[in-house]
């Protein structure tokens, strides 16, 4: 299980959200061997007065949080982050310095979906990669 939250300025995010979602999803599918049908993306778009950030960032500044079950290796997680930087820059022309990414992991038992706890569900993909 992985869920993605993307934060950014409303005026910038609304223009790119579908392309950005597609880029993030393709990257997650490739780097995590994730099923193509499992896309859980939420966009949190702020008015300028509600998202404060340093002057070194442009109006295209985004924060990506990826919540997922524990189990992927450090190498896999780092590869995902690096691939997201490259793919987002290439596909959407957002410079790497305007992208921040955080992976948040928790044990499968802390997840609940399909009426069950995550450690009780038989997944159709691997977590330990």
PDB file of C-alpha atoms in Angstrom:
ATOM      1  CA  UNK A   1       0.000   0.000   0.000  1.00  0.00           C
ATOM      2  CA  UNK A   2       1.245   3.493  -0.829  1.00  0.00           C
ATOM      3  CA  UNK A   3      -0.567   6.796  -0.690  1.00  0.00           C
ATOM      4  CA  UNK A   4       0.764  10.056  -2.090  1.00  0.00           C
ATOM      5  CA  UNK A   5       0.032  13.608  -0.994  1.00  0.00           C
ATOM      6  CA  UNK A   6       1.202  16.472  -3.174  1.00  0.00           C
ATOM      7  CA  UNK A   7       1.279  19.977  -1.708  1.00  0.00           C
ATOM      8  CA  UNK A   8       1.712  23.144  -3.725  1.00  0.00           C
ATOM      9  CA  UNK A   9       0.313  26.505  -4.693  1.00  0.00           C
ATOM     10  CA  UNK A  10      -3.192  26.271  -6.114  1.00  0.00           C
ATOM     11  CA  UNK A  11      -2.429  28.362  -9.199  1.00  0.00           C
ATOM     12  CA  UNK A  12       0.536  26.168 -10.153  1.00  0.00           C
ATOM     13  CA  UNK A  13      -0.721  22.773  -9.027  1.00  0.00           C
ATOM     14  CA  UNK A  14      -4.072  22.945 -10.788  1.00  0.00           C
ATOM     15  CA  UNK A  15      -2.371  23.393 -14.165  1.00  0.00           C
ATOM     16  CA  UNK A  16      -0.242  20.251 -13.838  1.00  0.00           C
ATOM     17  CA  UNK A  17      -1.968  17.905 -11.411  1.00  0.00           C
ATOM     18  CA  UNK A  18      -2.958  15.212 -13.925  1.00  0.00           C
ATOM     19  CA  UNK A  19       0.449  15.159 -15.639  1.00  0.00           C
ATOM     20  CA  UNK A  20       2.200  15.222 -12.269  1.00  0.00           C
ATOM     21  CA  UNK A  21       0.029  12.378 -10.977  1.00  0.00           C
ATOM     22  CA  UNK A  22       0.816  10.337 -14.077  1.00  0.00           C
ATOM     23  CA  UNK A  23       4.556  10.965 -13.709  1.00  0.00           C
ATOM     24  CA  UNK A  24       4.566  10.080 -10.006  1.00  0.00           C
ATOM     25  CA  UNK A  25       2.468   6.979 -10.605  1.00  0.00           C
ATOM     26  CA  UNK A  26       4.633   5.658 -13.447  1.00  0.00           C
ATOM     27  CA  UNK A  27       7.704   6.161 -11.283  1.00  0.00           C
ATOM     28  CA  UNK A  28       6.193   4.355  -8.288  1.00  0.00           C
ATOM     29  CA  UNK A  29       5.027   1.476 -10.498  1.00  0.00           C
ATOM     30  CA  UNK A  30       8.522   1.079 -11.911  1.00  0.00           C
ATOM     31  CA  UNK A  31      10.634   1.633  -8.799  1.00  0.00           C
ATOM     32  CA  UNK A  32       8.411  -0.222  -6.300  1.00  0.00           C
ATOM     33  CA  UNK A  33       7.079  -2.891  -8.694  1.00  0.00           C
ATOM     34  CA  UNK A  34       3.676  -1.494  -7.755  1.00  0.00           C
ATOM     35  CA  UNK A  35       0.442  -2.594  -9.497  1.00  0.00           C
ATOM     36  CA  UNK A  36      -0.669  -0.096 -12.175  1.00  0.00           C
ATOM     37  CA  UNK A  37      -4.250  -0.041 -10.897  1.00  0.00           C
ATOM     38  CA  UNK A  38      -3.207   1.105  -7.397  1.00  0.00           C
ATOM     39  CA  UNK A  39      -3.127   4.909  -7.616  1.00  0.00           C
ATOM     40  CA  UNK A  40      -3.913   6.853  -4.451  1.00  0.00           C
ATOM     41  CA  UNK A  41      -3.006  10.509  -4.960  1.00  0.00           C
ATOM     42  CA  UNK A  42      -4.296  13.532  -3.078  1.00  0.00           C
ATOM     43  CA  UNK A  43      -3.543  17.096  -4.064  1.00  0.00           C
ATOM     44  CA  UNK A  44      -3.523  19.737  -1.372  1.00  0.00           C
ATOM     45  CA  UNK A  45      -3.501  23.112  -3.089  1.00  0.00           C
ATOM     46  CA  UNK A  46      -2.954  26.316  -1.146  1.00  0.00           C
ATOM     47  CA  UNK A  47      -3.601  29.980  -1.803  1.00  0.00           C
ATOM     48  CA  UNK A  48      -0.375  31.988  -1.712  1.00  0.00           C
ATOM     49  CA  UNK A  49      -1.031  33.300   1.811  1.00  0.00           C
ATOM     50  CA  UNK A  50      -1.438  29.741   3.122  1.00  0.00           C
ATOM     51  CA  UNK A  51       1.810  28.221   1.844  1.00  0.00           C
ATOM     52  CA  UNK A  52       4.919  30.014   2.974  1.00  0.00           C
ATOM     53  CA  UNK A  53       8.334  28.945   1.739  1.00  0.00           C
ATOM     54  CA  UNK A  54      11.797  30.447   1.153  1.00  0.00           C
ATOM     55  CA  UNK A  55      12.459  32.936  -1.629  1.00  0.00           C
ATOM     56  CA  UNK A  56      14.841  30.381  -3.116  1.00  0.00           C
ATOM     57  CA  UNK A  57      11.806  28.373  -4.274  1.00  0.00           C
ATOM     58  CA  UNK A  58       9.598  29.318  -7.227  1.00  0.00           C
ATOM     59  CA  UNK A  59       5.816  29.264  -7.500  1.00  0.00           C
ATOM     60  CA  UNK A  60       6.202  25.684  -8.801  1.00  0.00           C
ATOM     61  CA  UNK A  61       7.554  24.439  -5.457  1.00  0.00           C
ATOM     62  CA  UNK A  62       5.940  21.127  -4.452  1.00  0.00           C
ATOM     63  CA  UNK A  63       6.174  18.780  -1.498  1.00  0.00           C
ATOM     64  CA  UNK A  64       5.507  15.093  -2.100  1.00  0.00           C
ATOM     65  CA  UNK A  65       4.772  12.762   0.824  1.00  0.00           C
ATOM     66  CA  UNK A  66       4.635   9.055   0.111  1.00  0.00           C
ATOM     67  CA  UNK A  67       3.110   6.964   2.897  1.00  0.00           C
ATOM     68  CA  UNK A  68       3.747   3.250   2.586  1.00  0.00           C
ATOM     69  CA  UNK A  69       4.129   0.037   4.497  1.00  0.00           C
ATOM     70  CA  UNK A  70       7.568  -0.745   5.854  1.00  0.00           C
ATOM     71  CA  UNK A  71       9.633  -3.293   4.040  1.00  0.00           C
ATOM     72  CA  UNK A  72      11.365  -1.679   1.071  1.00  0.00           C
ATOM     73  CA  UNK A  73      15.137  -1.527   1.265  1.00  0.00           C
ATOM     74  CA  UNK A  74      17.007   1.738   1.701  1.00  0.00           C
ATOM     75  CA  UNK A  75      18.335   1.345  -1.844  1.00  0.00           C
ATOM     76  CA  UNK A  76      14.790   0.955  -3.229  1.00  0.00           C
ATOM     77  CA  UNK A  77      13.563   4.032  -1.360  1.00  0.00           C
ATOM     78  CA  UNK A  78      16.528   6.128  -2.501  1.00  0.00           C
ATOM     79  CA  UNK A  79      16.072   4.957  -6.096  1.00  0.00           C
ATOM     80  CA  UNK A  80      12.428   6.036  -5.921  1.00  0.00           C
ATOM     81  CA  UNK A  81      13.342   9.499  -4.660  1.00  0.00           C
ATOM     82  CA  UNK A  82      16.061   9.983  -7.281  1.00  0.00           C
ATOM     83  CA  UNK A  83      13.800   8.762 -10.083  1.00  0.00           C
ATOM     84  CA  UNK A  84      11.025  11.131  -8.989  1.00  0.00           C
ATOM     85  CA  UNK A  85      13.410  14.099  -9.143  1.00  0.00           C
ATOM     86  CA  UNK A  86      14.554  13.177 -12.656  1.00  0.00           C
ATOM     87  CA  UNK A  87      11.139  12.241 -14.055  1.00  0.00           C
ATOM     88  CA  UNK A  88       9.291  15.269 -12.666  1.00  0.00           C
ATOM     89  CA  UNK A  89      11.977  17.614 -13.962  1.00  0.00           C
ATOM     90  CA  UNK A  90      11.968  15.947 -17.396  1.00  0.00           C
ATOM     91  CA  UNK A  91       8.188  15.640 -17.756  1.00  0.00           C
ATOM     92  CA  UNK A  92       7.028  18.879 -16.126  1.00  0.00           C
ATOM     93  CA  UNK A  93      10.057  21.209 -16.210  1.00  0.00           C
ATOM     94  CA  UNK A  94       9.985  21.627 -12.433  1.00  0.00           C
ATOM     95  CA  UNK A  95      13.581  22.059 -11.311  1.00  0.00           C
ATOM     96  CA  UNK A  96      14.846  19.648  -8.670  1.00  0.00           C
ATOM     97  CA  UNK A  97      15.353  22.474  -6.182  1.00  0.00           C
ATOM     98  CA  UNK A  98      11.571  23.093  -6.291  1.00  0.00           C
ATOM     99  CA  UNK A  99      10.772  19.490  -5.323  1.00  0.00           C
ATOM    100  CA  UNK A 100      10.870  18.025  -1.816  1.00  0.00           C
ATOM    101  CA  UNK A 101      10.059  14.375  -1.194  1.00  0.00           C
ATOM    102  CA  UNK A 102       9.490  12.507   2.046  1.00  0.00           C
ATOM    103  CA  UNK A 103       8.771   8.803   2.396  1.00  0.00           C
ATOM    104  CA  UNK A 104       6.849   7.961   5.544  1.00  0.00           C
ATOM    105  CA  UNK A 105       6.725   4.283   6.467  1.00  0.00           C
ATOM    106  CA  UNK A 106       4.712   2.432   9.050  1.00  0.00           C
ATOM    107  CA  UNK A 107       4.237  -1.257   9.894  1.00  0.00           C
ATOM    108  CA  UNK A 108       1.571  -3.117   7.938  1.00  0.00           C
ATOM    109  CA  UNK A 109      -0.423  -3.610  11.151  1.00  0.00           C
ATOM    110  CA  UNK A 110      -0.945   0.185  11.300  1.00  0.00           C
ATOM    111  CA  UNK A 111      -2.762   0.198   7.964  1.00  0.00           C
ATOM    112  CA  UNK A 112      -6.445  -0.564   7.509  1.00  0.00           C
ATOM    113  CA  UNK A 113      -8.175  -1.210   4.181  1.00  0.00           C
ATOM    114  CA  UNK A 114     -10.750  -3.576   2.725  1.00  0.00           C
ATOM    115  CA  UNK A 115     -12.097  -4.070   6.263  1.00  0.00           C
ATOM    116  CA  UNK A 116      -8.850  -5.615   7.488  1.00  0.00           C
ATOM    117  CA  UNK A 117      -5.531  -4.641   9.003  1.00  0.00           C
ATOM    118  CA  UNK A 118      -2.685  -4.403   6.509  1.00  0.00           C
ATOM    119  CA  UNK A 119      -0.798  -7.328   7.989  1.00  0.00           C
ATOM    120  CA  UNK A 120      -3.851  -9.568   7.469  1.00  0.00           C
ATOM    121  CA  UNK A 121      -4.364  -8.754   3.786  1.00  0.00           C
ATOM    122  CA  UNK A 122      -2.866 -10.916   1.030  1.00  0.00           C
ATOM    123  CA  UNK A 123      -1.304  -8.314  -1.293  1.00  0.00           C
ATOM    124  CA  UNK A 124      -0.802  -8.913  -5.009  1.00  0.00           C
ATOM    125  CA  UNK A 125       2.606  -7.206  -4.929  1.00  0.00           C
ATOM    126  CA  UNK A 126       5.802  -7.462  -2.896  1.00  0.00           C
ATOM    127  CA  UNK A 127       6.766  -5.104  -0.094  1.00  0.00           C
ATOM    128  CA  UNK A 128      10.226  -6.508   0.584  1.00  0.00           C
ATOM    129  CA  UNK A 129      12.137  -5.249  -2.442  1.00  0.00           C
TER     130      UNK A 129
END
